[in-house]
Coordinates of C-alpha atoms in Angstrom, one line a residue:
Chain A
M17 CA 6.5 -9.2 -14.8
T18 CA 3.6 -8.8 -17.3
E19 CA 4.2 -6.0 -19.8
L20 CA 3.5 -2.6 -18.5
P21 CA 2.6 0.7 -20.2
A22 CA 5.5 3.1 -20.9
R23 CA 3.4 6.1 -19.8
V24 CA 0.6 6.7 -17.4
S25 CA -1.7 9.7 -17.0
I26 CA -2.4 10.9 -13.5
R27 CA -5.4 13.1 -12.7
E28 CA -4.9 15.0 -9.5
V29 CA -8.1 15.1 -7.4
G30 CA -6.8 16.7 -4.2
P31 CA -8.3 20.2 -4.8
R32 CA -11.8 18.7 -5.2
D33 CA -12.2 15.1 -3.9
G34 CA -9.5 15.5 -1.4
L35 CA -10.5 18.9 0.2
Q36 CA -14.2 18.0 -0.1
N37 CA -13.5 15.2 2.5
E38 CA -11.4 17.3 4.9
D39 CA -12.5 20.0 7.3
P40 CA -13.1 23.2 5.4
V41 CA -10.1 25.3 4.5
P42 CA -10.0 29.0 3.4
T43 CA -10.6 29.9 -0.2
E44 CA -7.1 31.4 -0.4
A45 CA -5.5 28.1 0.6
K46 CA -7.5 26.2 -2.1
I47 CA -6.3 28.7 -4.7
R48 CA -2.7 28.3 -3.5
L49 CA -2.9 24.5 -3.9
L50 CA -4.6 24.7 -7.3
D51 CA -1.9 27.1 -8.5
A52 CA 1.0 25.0 -7.1
L53 CA 0.0 21.8 -8.8
P54 CA 0.7 22.6 -12.4
R55 CA 4.3 23.5 -11.6
T56 CA 4.9 19.8 -10.8
G57 CA 4.1 18.8 -14.4
I58 CA 0.7 17.5 -13.5
R59 CA -1.5 18.0 -16.6
R60 CA -5.0 16.9 -15.4
I61 CA -6.6 18.4 -12.3
E62 CA -10.1 17.9 -10.8
A63 CA -10.5 21.5 -9.6
V64 CA -13.8 21.9 -7.9
S65 CA -17.4 20.6 -7.7
F66 CA -20.4 22.7 -8.2
V67 CA -22.7 21.3 -5.5
H68 CA -25.2 22.9 -3.2
P69 CA -23.3 24.7 -0.4
K70 CA -25.6 23.3 2.3
A71 CA -24.9 19.7 1.0
I72 CA -21.1 20.2 0.9
P73 CA -19.9 23.4 2.6
Q74 CA -16.3 22.5 1.7
M75 CA -17.1 23.4 -1.9
A76 CA -19.3 26.5 -1.2
D77 CA -16.7 28.8 -2.7
A78 CA -16.2 26.8 -5.9
D79 CA -16.8 29.9 -8.1
E80 CA -14.4 32.0 -6.1
V81 CA -11.7 29.3 -6.0
W82 CA -11.9 28.9 -9.7
S83 CA -12.1 32.5 -10.7
G84 CA -9.3 33.3 -8.2
S85 CA -6.8 30.7 -9.5
S86 CA -4.5 30.9 -12.5
H87 CA -5.5 28.5 -15.2
D88 CA -2.5 26.9 -16.7
P89 CA -3.3 26.4 -20.4
A90 CA -1.2 23.2 -20.4
V91 CA -3.6 21.6 -17.9
R92 CA -6.9 19.9 -18.4
Y93 CA -9.1 21.0 -15.5
S94 CA -12.4 19.2 -14.7
A95 CA -15.3 19.9 -12.4
L96 CA -17.8 17.6 -10.8
V97 CA -21.5 18.4 -11.0
P98 CA -24.5 16.6 -9.3
N99 CA -27.3 18.0 -11.5
S100 CA -28.2 20.4 -14.2
R101 CA -27.9 23.4 -11.9
G102 CA -24.3 22.4 -11.2
A103 CA -23.7 21.7 -14.8
R104 CA -24.8 25.3 -15.8
R105 CA -22.5 26.7 -13.1
A106 CA -19.6 24.7 -14.4
L107 CA -20.3 25.7 -18.0
A108 CA -20.6 29.4 -17.0
A109 CA -17.3 29.0 -15.2
G110 CA -15.8 27.8 -18.5
F111 CA -15.3 24.1 -17.8
T112 CA -15.4 21.8 -20.8
E113 CA -14.6 18.6 -18.9
I114 CA -17.4 17.6 -16.6
E115 CA -17.7 14.6 -14.3
V116 CA -21.0 13.2 -13.1
V117 CA -21.4 10.4 -10.5
V118 CA -23.7 7.4 -10.1
S119 CA -23.2 4.6 -7.6
A120 CA -23.2 1.0 -8.8
S121 CA -24.8 0.1 -5.5
D122 CA -28.4 0.9 -5.3
T123 CA -28.3 1.3 -1.5
H124 CA -25.2 3.6 -1.7
N125 CA -26.9 5.7 -4.5
R126 CA -30.0 6.1 -2.4
K127 CA -28.0 7.1 0.7
N128 CA -26.2 9.7 -1.5
V129 CA -29.0 11.2 -3.6
N130 CA -32.2 9.5 -2.5
R131 CA -32.7 7.9 -5.9
S132 CA -32.1 4.5 -7.3
T133 CA -29.1 3.8 -9.6
D134 CA -31.5 3.6 -12.6
E135 CA -33.2 6.9 -11.7
S136 CA -29.7 8.5 -11.5
L137 CA -28.8 7.0 -14.9
D138 CA -31.9 8.7 -16.4
D139 CA -30.7 12.0 -14.9
I140 CA -27.2 11.4 -16.3
A141 CA -28.6 10.8 -19.8
E142 CA -30.2 14.2 -19.6
L143 CA -27.1 15.8 -18.2
I144 CA -25.0 14.4 -21.1
S145 CA -27.4 15.9 -23.6
L146 CA -27.3 19.3 -21.9
L147 CA -23.5 19.3 -21.7
H148 CA -22.9 18.0 -25.2
G149 CA -25.1 20.8 -26.4
E150 CA -22.6 23.2 -24.9
N151 CA -19.6 21.3 -26.3
A152 CA -18.5 19.9 -23.0
R153 CA -17.2 16.3 -22.6
V154 CA -18.7 14.1 -19.9
E155 CA -17.0 11.5 -17.7
V156 CA -19.4 9.2 -15.8
I157 CA -17.8 8.1 -12.5
V158 CA -19.3 4.8 -11.2
A159 CA -18.9 4.9 -7.5
T160 CA -18.7 1.7 -5.3
S161 CA -17.5 -0.2 -8.4
F162 CA -15.4 -2.5 -6.4
G163 CA -17.7 -3.0 -3.4
C164 CA -20.3 -1.1 -1.4
P165 CA -19.9 -0.4 2.3
Y166 CA -23.6 -1.3 2.8
E167 CA -24.2 -4.1 0.2
G168 CA -20.7 -5.7 0.2
D169 CA -19.6 -7.1 -3.1
V170 CA -20.8 -5.4 -6.3
A171 CA -21.1 -7.7 -9.3
P172 CA -18.7 -6.7 -12.2
A173 CA -21.6 -7.5 -14.6
R174 CA -23.7 -4.9 -12.9
V175 CA -21.0 -2.3 -13.4
A176 CA -20.5 -3.4 -16.9
S177 CA -24.2 -3.0 -17.7
I178 CA -24.1 0.5 -16.2
V179 CA -21.2 1.3 -18.6
D180 CA -23.3 -0.1 -21.5
R181 CA -26.1 2.3 -20.6
V182 CA -24.0 5.4 -20.2
V183 CA -22.0 4.7 -23.3
A184 CA -25.3 4.3 -25.2
D185 CA -26.4 7.6 -23.7
G186 CA -23.2 9.3 -25.0
A187 CA -20.7 9.3 -22.1
D188 CA -17.3 10.3 -23.4
R189 CA -15.4 8.5 -20.7
V190 CA -16.0 6.3 -17.6
A191 CA -14.2 6.2 -14.3
F192 CA -14.5 3.5 -11.6
G193 CA -14.4 4.6 -8.0
D194 CA -13.2 2.4 -5.2
T195 CA -15.2 4.6 -2.9
T196 CA -14.4 2.9 0.4
G197 CA -11.2 1.0 -0.5
M198 CA -12.7 -2.4 -1.1
A199 CA -10.7 -3.2 -4.3
T200 CA -8.1 -5.9 -4.5
P201 CA -6.1 -7.1 -7.5
R202 CA -8.8 -9.8 -8.1
R203 CA -11.6 -7.2 -8.1
V204 CA -9.7 -5.0 -10.4
T205 CA -9.0 -7.8 -12.9
E206 CA -12.7 -8.9 -12.8
L207 CA -14.1 -5.4 -13.3
V208 CA -11.7 -4.3 -16.0
T209 CA -12.1 -7.5 -17.9
A210 CA -15.9 -7.4 -17.6
V211 CA -16.1 -3.8 -18.9
R212 CA -13.5 -4.2 -21.7
D213 CA -15.2 -7.4 -23.0
R214 CA -18.3 -5.3 -23.7
Q215 CA -17.0 -1.8 -24.2
P216 CA -13.4 -2.1 -25.5
D217 CA -13.2 1.5 -26.8
I218 CA -14.5 3.7 -24.0
P219 CA -11.7 5.6 -22.3
M220 CA -11.4 4.3 -18.7
L221 CA -9.9 5.8 -15.6
L222 CA -9.5 4.1 -12.2
H223 CA -9.9 5.8 -8.8
F224 CA -8.5 3.8 -5.9
H225 CA -8.5 4.4 -2.2
N226 CA -5.8 3.0 0.0
T227 CA -8.1 2.3 3.0
R228 CA -6.9 -1.3 3.3
G229 CA -3.4 -0.9 1.9
T230 CA -4.1 -2.3 -1.6
G231 CA -3.9 1.0 -3.5
L232 CA -0.7 0.5 -5.3
A233 CA -1.2 -3.2 -5.8
N234 CA -4.5 -2.3 -7.6
I235 CA -2.8 0.2 -9.8
L236 CA -0.1 -2.3 -10.7
T237 CA -2.7 -4.9 -11.6
A238 CA -4.7 -2.4 -13.7
M239 CA -1.5 -1.4 -15.5
Q240 CA -0.8 -5.0 -16.3
L241 CA -4.3 -5.1 -17.8
G242 CA -3.4 -2.1 -20.0
V243 CA -5.1 0.7 -18.0
T244 CA -3.2 3.9 -18.2
E245 CA -5.3 6.5 -16.4
F246 CA -5.5 6.9 -12.6
D247 CA -6.8 9.4 -10.1
A248 CA -4.6 10.3 -7.1
S249 CA -4.7 12.9 -4.4
I250 CA -1.8 15.0 -3.3
G251 CA -0.6 13.8 0.1
G252 CA -3.5 11.4 0.2
L253 CA -5.9 14.3 1.0
G254 CA -9.4 13.1 1.6
G255 CA -9.8 10.4 4.2
C256 CA -12.5 7.8 4.2
P257 CA -16.0 9.0 5.1
Y258 CA -17.0 5.5 6.3
A259 CA -14.0 4.8 8.6
P260 CA -13.0 7.9 10.6
G261 CA -9.2 8.3 10.6
A262 CA -8.7 5.8 7.8
T263 CA -6.8 6.5 4.6
G264 CA -8.8 7.5 1.6
N265 CA -7.4 8.4 -1.9
V266 CA -4.1 7.0 -2.9
A267 CA -1.4 9.7 -2.5
T268 CA -0.2 11.1 -5.8
E269 CA 3.4 11.1 -4.7
E270 CA 3.2 7.4 -3.7
V271 CA 1.8 6.5 -7.2
V272 CA 4.4 8.6 -9.0
H273 CA 7.2 7.3 -6.8
M274 CA 6.4 3.7 -7.7
L275 CA 5.8 4.3 -11.4
H276 CA 9.0 6.3 -11.9
D277 CA 11.1 3.7 -10.2
M278 CA 9.5 1.1 -12.5
G279 CA 10.5 3.3 -15.5
I280 CA 6.9 4.3 -16.3
E281 CA 6.7 8.0 -17.3
T282 CA 4.1 10.4 -15.8
G283 CA 5.5 13.8 -16.9
I284 CA 5.6 14.8 -13.2
D285 CA 8.5 16.0 -11.2
L286 CA 8.5 13.9 -8.0
D287 CA 10.5 16.3 -5.9
A288 CA 8.2 19.2 -6.8
L289 CA 5.2 16.9 -6.1
V290 CA 6.5 16.1 -2.5
E291 CA 6.8 19.9 -1.9
V292 CA 3.2 20.4 -2.9
A293 CA 2.2 17.5 -0.7
A294 CA 3.9 19.3 2.2
L295 CA 1.9 22.4 1.3
A296 CA -1.3 20.3 1.3
Q297 CA -0.4 19.0 4.7
D298 CA 0.1 22.6 5.9
I299 CA -3.2 23.6 4.5
V300 CA -5.2 21.0 6.3
G301 CA -3.1 21.3 9.4
K302 CA -2.7 17.6 10.2
E303 CA -0.5 14.7 9.2
L304 CA -1.4 13.3 5.8
P305 CA -1.1 9.5 5.2
S306 CA 1.5 9.7 2.5
G307 CA 4.5 7.5 3.1
V308 CA 6.6 9.3 0.4
L309 CA 5.8 12.6 2.0
R310 CA 6.9 11.3 5.4
A311 CA 9.9 9.3 4.4
G312 CA 10.9 11.0 1.2
P313 CA 11.6 9.3 -2.1
R314 CA 13.7 6.2 -2.0
Y315 CA 16.6 8.0 -3.8
R316 CA 17.0 10.5 -1.0
T317 CA 19.9 8.9 0.9
I318 CA 21.1 9.8 4.4
P319 CA 24.7 11.0 4.5
A320 CA 26.8 8.2 6.0
Chain B
M17 CA -3.3 -11.4 -14.3
T18 CA -0.2 -13.7 -14.2
E19 CA -0.7 -17.0 -12.5
L20 CA -0.6 -16.8 -8.8
P21 CA 0.2 -19.4 -6.1
A22 CA -2.7 -21.2 -4.5
R23 CA -1.2 -20.9 -1.1
V24 CA 1.2 -18.6 0.7
S25 CA 3.1 -19.1 3.9
I26 CA 3.2 -16.0 6.2
R27 CA 5.8 -15.7 9.0
E28 CA 4.6 -13.4 11.8
V29 CA 7.5 -11.2 13.0
G30 CA 5.6 -8.8 15.3
P31 CA 6.8 -10.3 18.6
R32 CA 10.5 -9.9 17.5
D33 CA 11.0 -7.5 14.6
G34 CA 7.9 -5.5 15.5
L35 CA 8.4 -5.1 19.2
Q36 CA 12.2 -4.6 18.8
N37 CA 11.4 -1.4 17.0
E38 CA 8.8 0.0 19.4
D39 CA 9.3 1.5 22.9
P40 CA 9.8 -1.4 25.4
V41 CA 6.7 -3.2 26.6
P42 CA 6.4 -5.4 29.7
T43 CA 7.4 -9.1 29.5
E44 CA 3.9 -10.1 30.3
A45 CA 2.5 -8.2 27.3
K46 CA 5.0 -9.9 25.0
I47 CA 3.9 -13.3 26.3
R48 CA 0.3 -12.4 25.8
L49 CA 1.0 -11.5 22.1
L50 CA 3.0 -14.6 21.5
D51 CA 0.3 -16.8 22.9
A52 CA -2.5 -15.1 21.1
L53 CA -1.0 -15.5 17.6
P54 CA -1.2 -19.3 17.1
R55 CA -5.0 -19.1 17.7
T56 CA -5.3 -17.2 14.4
G57 CA -3.9 -20.2 12.5
I58 CA -0.5 -18.6 12.0
R59 CA 2.0 -21.4 11.8
R60 CA 5.4 -19.5 11.7
I61 CA 6.4 -17.0 14.3
E62 CA 9.7 -15.1 14.7
A63 CA 9.5 -15.1 18.5
V64 CA 12.5 -13.3 20.0
S65 CA 16.1 -12.3 19.3
F66 CA 19.0 -13.2 21.6
V67 CA 21.0 -10.0 21.5
H68 CA 23.0 -8.1 24.0
P69 CA 20.5 -6.3 26.4
K70 CA 22.5 -3.0 26.2
A71 CA 22.4 -3.1 22.4
I72 CA 18.6 -3.8 22.2
P73 CA 16.8 -3.3 25.5
Q74 CA 13.5 -4.3 23.9
M75 CA 14.7 -7.9 23.8
A76 CA 16.6 -8.0 27.2
D77 CA 13.9 -10.4 28.5
A78 CA 14.0 -12.8 25.6
D79 CA 14.7 -15.8 27.8
E80 CA 11.8 -14.9 30.1
V81 CA 9.4 -14.2 27.2
W82 CA 10.2 -17.5 25.6
S83 CA 10.1 -19.6 28.8
G84 CA 6.9 -17.9 29.9
S85 CA 5.0 -18.5 26.7
S86 CA 3.0 -21.5 25.6
H87 CA 4.7 -23.2 22.6
D88 CA 2.1 -24.4 20.2
P89 CA 3.5 -27.6 18.8
A90 CA 1.8 -26.8 15.4
V91 CA 3.9 -23.6 15.1
R92 CA 7.4 -23.2 13.8
Y93 CA 9.1 -20.6 16.1
S94 CA 12.3 -19.0 15.1
A95 CA 14.8 -16.7 16.9
L96 CA 17.3 -14.2 15.5
V97 CA 20.9 -14.2 16.8
P98 CA 23.7 -11.8 16.1
N99 CA 26.7 -14.0 17.1
S100 CA 27.8 -17.3 18.6
R101 CA 26.9 -16.2 22.1
G102 CA 23.3 -15.5 21.0
A103 CA 23.3 -18.7 19.0
R104 CA 24.1 -20.7 22.2
R105 CA 21.4 -18.9 24.1
A106 CA 18.9 -19.7 21.3
L107 CA 20.0 -23.4 21.3
A108 CA 19.8 -23.6 25.1
A109 CA 16.2 -22.2 24.8
G110 CA 15.3 -25.0 22.5
F111 CA 15.1 -23.2 19.1
T112 CA 15.9 -25.2 16.0
E113 CA 15.2 -22.5 13.5
I114 CA 17.7 -19.7 13.7
E115 CA 18.0 -16.4 11.7
V116 CA 21.2 -14.5 11.2
V117 CA 21.5 -11.2 9.4
V118 CA 24.0 -9.5 7.1
S119 CA 23.5 -6.3 5.2
A120 CA 24.0 -6.3 1.4
S121 CA 25.2 -2.7 1.8
D122 CA 28.6 -2.4 3.2
T123 CA 27.9 1.0 4.8
H124 CA 24.7 -0.3 6.4
N125 CA 26.5 -3.4 7.7
R126 CA 29.3 -1.2 9.2
K127 CA 26.8 1.1 10.9
N128 CA 25.0 -2.0 12.4
V129 CA 27.9 -4.2 13.5
N130 CA 31.1 -2.2 12.7
R131 CA 32.2 -4.8 10.2
S132 CA 32.2 -5.1 6.4
T133 CA 29.7 -7.3 4.6
D134 CA 32.5 -9.8 3.8
E135 CA 33.6 -9.9 7.4
S136 CA 30.0 -10.6 8.5
L137 CA 29.8 -13.4 5.9
D138 CA 32.9 -15.0 7.5
D139 CA 31.2 -14.8 10.9
I140 CA 28.0 -16.3 9.4
A141 CA 29.9 -19.3 7.9
E142 CA 31.1 -20.1 11.4
L143 CA 27.7 -19.6 12.9
I144 CA 26.2 -22.0 10.3
S145 CA 28.8 -24.7 11.3
L146 CA 28.0 -24.2 15.0
L147 CA 24.3 -24.3 14.5
H148 CA 24.3 -27.3 12.1
G149 CA 26.4 -29.1 14.6
E150 CA 23.5 -28.7 17.0
N151 CA 20.9 -29.8 14.4
A152 CA 19.4 -26.3 14.0
R153 CA 18.5 -24.9 10.6
V154 CA 19.8 -21.5 9.6
E155 CA 18.1 -18.7 7.6
V156 CA 20.4 -15.9 6.4
I157 CA 18.5 -12.6 6.2
V158 CA 20.1 -10.2 3.7
A159 CA 19.1 -6.7 4.9
T160 CA 19.0 -3.7 2.6
S161 CA 18.5 -6.1 -0.4
F162 CA 16.3 -3.6 -2.2
G163 CA 18.2 -0.5 -1.4
C164 CA 20.3 1.1 1.4
P165 CA 19.3 4.4 3.2
Y166 CA 23.0 5.4 3.0
E167 CA 24.2 4.0 -0.3
G168 CA 21.0 4.1 -2.3
D169 CA 20.5 1.4 -4.9
V170 CA 22.0 -2.0 -4.1
A171 CA 22.9 -4.0 -7.2
P172 CA 20.9 -7.3 -7.5
A173 CA 24.1 -9.0 -8.6
R174 CA 25.7 -8.1 -5.3
V175 CA 22.8 -9.6 -3.4
A176 CA 22.9 -12.7 -5.6
S177 CA 26.6 -13.2 -5.0
I178 CA 26.0 -12.9 -1.2
V179 CA 23.4 -15.7 -1.7
D180 CA 26.0 -17.8 -3.6
R181 CA 28.4 -17.4 -0.7
V182 CA 25.9 -18.3 2.1
V183 CA 24.5 -21.2 0.1
A184 CA 28.1 -22.5 -0.4
D185 CA 28.6 -22.1 3.4
G186 CA 25.5 -24.2 4.1
A187 CA 22.6 -21.8 4.7
D188 CA 19.3 -23.6 4.7
R189 CA 17.2 -20.7 3.6
V190 CA 17.6 -17.0 2.6
A191 CA 15.4 -14.0 3.2
F192 CA 15.6 -10.6 1.7
G193 CA 14.8 -7.6 3.8
D194 CA 13.5 -4.3 2.5
T195 CA 14.9 -2.7 5.5
T196 CA 13.8 0.9 4.9
G197 CA 11.0 0.4 2.4
M198 CA 12.9 1.0 -0.8
A199 CA 11.5 -1.9 -2.8
T200 CA 9.2 -1.4 -5.8
P201 CA 7.8 -4.1 -8.2
R202 CA 10.8 -3.4 -10.5
R203 CA 13.3 -4.0 -7.7
V204 CA 11.5 -7.2 -6.6
T205 CA 11.5 -8.5 -10.1
E206 CA 15.2 -7.7 -10.6
L207 CA 16.3 -9.2 -7.3
V208 CA 14.2 -12.4 -7.4
T209 CA 15.3 -13.0 -11.0
A210 CA 19.0 -12.5 -10.3
V211 CA 18.9 -14.8 -7.3
R212 CA 16.8 -17.5 -8.9
D213 CA 19.0 -17.5 -12.0
R214 CA 21.9 -18.6 -9.9
Q215 CA 20.3 -20.4 -7.0
P216 CA 17.0 -21.9 -8.2
D217 CA 16.7 -24.3 -5.2
I218 CA 17.3 -22.3 -2.1
P219 CA 14.1 -21.5 -0.2
M220 CA 13.4 -17.8 -0.3
L221 CA 11.3 -15.5 1.9
L222 CA 10.7 -11.8 1.3
H223 CA 10.4 -9.2 4.0
F224 CA 8.8 -5.9 2.9
H225 CA 8.2 -2.6 4.6
N226 CA 5.4 -0.4 3.6
T227 CA 7.3 2.8 4.2
R228 CA 6.5 4.2 0.8
G229 CA 3.2 2.4 0.2
T230 CA 4.5 -0.3 -2.0
G231 CA 4.3 -3.3 0.4
L232 CA 1.4 -5.1 -1.1
A233 CA 2.3 -4.3 -4.7
N234 CA 5.7 -5.9 -4.0
I235 CA 4.1 -9.0 -2.5
L236 CA 1.8 -9.2 -5.5
T237 CA 4.8 -9.0 -7.9
A238 CA 6.8 -11.6 -5.9
M239 CA 3.8 -14.0 -6.0
Q240 CA 3.6 -13.5 -9.8
L241 CA 7.3 -14.6 -9.8
G242 CA 6.5 -17.7 -7.8
V243 CA 7.6 -16.6 -4.3
T244 CA 5.3 -18.1 -1.6
E245 CA 6.9 -17.0 1.7
F246 CA 6.6 -13.6 3.3
D247 CA 7.2 -11.9 6.6
A248 CA 4.5 -9.7 8.0
S249 CA 4.0 -8.0 11.4
I250 CA 0.7 -7.9 13.3
G251 CA -0.9 -4.5 13.1
G252 CA 2.2 -3.3 11.2
L253 CA 4.2 -3.3 14.5
G254 CA 7.7 -1.9 14.1
G255 CA 8.0 1.4 12.5
C256 CA 10.9 2.6 10.4
P257 CA 14.1 3.4 12.4
Y258 CA 15.3 5.8 9.6
A259 CA 12.1 7.9 9.3
P260 CA 10.5 8.6 12.6
G261 CA 6.7 8.1 12.4
A262 CA 6.9 6.3 9.1
T263 CA 5.4 2.8 8.5
G264 CA 7.7 -0.2 8.8
N265 CA 6.7 -3.8 8.3
V266 CA 3.7 -4.7 6.2
A267 CA 0.8 -5.4 8.5
T268 CA -0.1 -9.2 8.6
E269 CA -3.8 -8.5 8.4
E270 CA -3.4 -6.3 5.3
V271 CA -1.4 -9.1 3.6
V272 CA -3.9 -11.8 4.6
H273 CA -6.9 -9.6 3.7
M274 CA -5.6 -9.1 0.1
L275 CA -4.5 -12.7 -0.4
H276 CA -7.8 -14.2 0.8
D277 CA -9.8 -11.9 -1.4
M278 CA -7.7 -13.1 -4.3
G279 CA -8.4 -16.7 -3.4
I280 CA -4.9 -17.4 -2.1
E281 CA -4.9 -19.5 1.1
T282 CA -2.9 -18.7 4.1
G283 CA -4.4 -21.0 6.7
I284 CA -5.1 -17.9 8.9
D285 CA -8.4 -16.7 10.2
L286 CA -8.6 -13.0 9.3
D287 CA -11.2 -12.0 11.9
A288 CA -9.1 -13.6 14.6
L289 CA -6.0 -11.9 13.2
V290 CA -7.7 -8.4 13.4
E291 CA -8.5 -9.1 17.1
V292 CA -4.8 -9.8 17.8
A293 CA -3.9 -6.7 15.8
A294 CA -6.1 -4.8 18.2
L295 CA -4.3 -6.5 21.1
A296 CA -0.9 -5.4 19.6
Q297 CA -2.2 -1.9 19.4
D298 CA -3.3 -2.0 23.1
I299 CA 0.1 -3.3 24.1
V300 CA 2.1 -0.5 22.4
G301 CA -0.5 2.1 23.4
K302 CA -0.6 4.0 20.1
E303 CA -2.3 3.8 16.8
L304 CA -0.8 1.2 14.5
P305 CA -0.6 1.9 10.7
S306 CA -2.8 -1.0 9.6
G307 CA -5.7 -0.1 7.4
V308 CA -7.5 -3.4 7.9
L309 CA -7.3 -2.9 11.7
R310 CA -8.7 0.6 11.3
A311 CA -11.4 0.1 8.7
G312 CA -12.1 -3.6 9.1
P313 CA -12.0 -6.3 6.4
R314 CA -13.9 -5.4 3.2
Y315 CA -16.6 -7.9 3.9
R316 CA -17.7 -6.1 7.1
T317 CA -20.6 -4.1 5.8
I318 CA -22.4 -1.2 7.6
P319 CA -26.1 -1.9 8.3
A320 CA -28.1 0.2 5.8

């Protein structure tokens, strides 16, 4: 096997990306989940998004969730914002790590925000200025990086040129979202290579969905290419908005389970993580798609 | 990415391994599934097992299923047998590719057949003689090769010494079963390397379960090590006998979907395969765990 990193950094996105794509749950439940996660050793959490409550009712209580939760000083919390109004709310709430999103696919971006990719990139340039002025760091998430549900394939060169643009505009980090689970090891290799060739220094995180079963194969491929930062969602919270009933985000415990068995450190306690996945399942009140939650880690043997 | 094979051979195990681990379905439905599969371009099918009907009622009608189905001359059909009585039934039915099973884990083997691994290997030596005398080829499937639900880890050296033994006894091929989904890329690397070091020439097939999400990552790893033969089950038919509700066999259409997108040929028509996965789902009357069945192949776009 190709050489692999000794350590990987997982960002937990269940509280935001996960719950945003599930039926709404009570504020108190969101706080319980947010407060349980740091006890597993997770050190990066996407906590909330500051979006318009009519657009995304699941996040209408973002301020209450955040002010009501314990903020573990060992954890890096981030918030997603769609615009300057959201950015100001995030700053007021005390966030210093902010995510903004643009879709590599023009059609997908228009469906989401009724603007072209280029228009959104202009908005992001302004957001970066605003946020840097308040000493916040900005990650630009490029959605549909591995394919668009409307347009199909997305050229890696297009994504790489979006990265060129946002790096020039001051982005501190980039993330690539496999929004509808269209990534395969080939697409991961092509995209990571295309971006690294032009922007070798920008910190890069990958966000995979397991919609078509390739989630962990994609993470393996990315690790073989030297990528060490991944999003994952506890229990696989989230689902896929384009295929009702389909799996969305890769489940954090499936990622950690595979990595630990391969000797790759994450700093996370897998047994504690599985307990929080069970909590997440209780909170949404339906079976989550995580195999490690259902079957348990491979080292849990049955008494003969 | 490490160099990958240009072509991979998939053996479809849904009709046998899949249906054997589901609630019984009518003979007519099994015949329909068997007859639909060759039209996808699949060229290897594990068709039935000749086991005692009291032990496995799902396969009680093996003779009727086989005699009632069309045998595509382009397809290599195989049958699994537990003993000489089953072997004679398989030979009488016309099979020339026969599978026999032994578990690498002594505890698992005793639970299955009330004999030690070594005792089963003695039986297999006799079965190979019997079958070779009738011009049949024999594949020895080593179950729990990547871990045992009772014993936990299984040493690759133990599996390799089982391979030494069955090769000495005349086995034509070996297969390694990830019986309860305990394989990870590390375990695959260790096992394939250990076996290849000692038996570089024996044809080798890998059989993965997706119980903990690692199915396609394991196949990717094995391909990077030069393995080109894999089992898969249409729709993910099968389930895991040790974790009720959990995923069992990797779904054929998820494997083919990933391989084709990576430019690896299988000779299979993915769209036709997804149609047969839908048929398999109809037959068992419950949702199967295949993401590609649920969400469709990545190239099926939504009209904008």
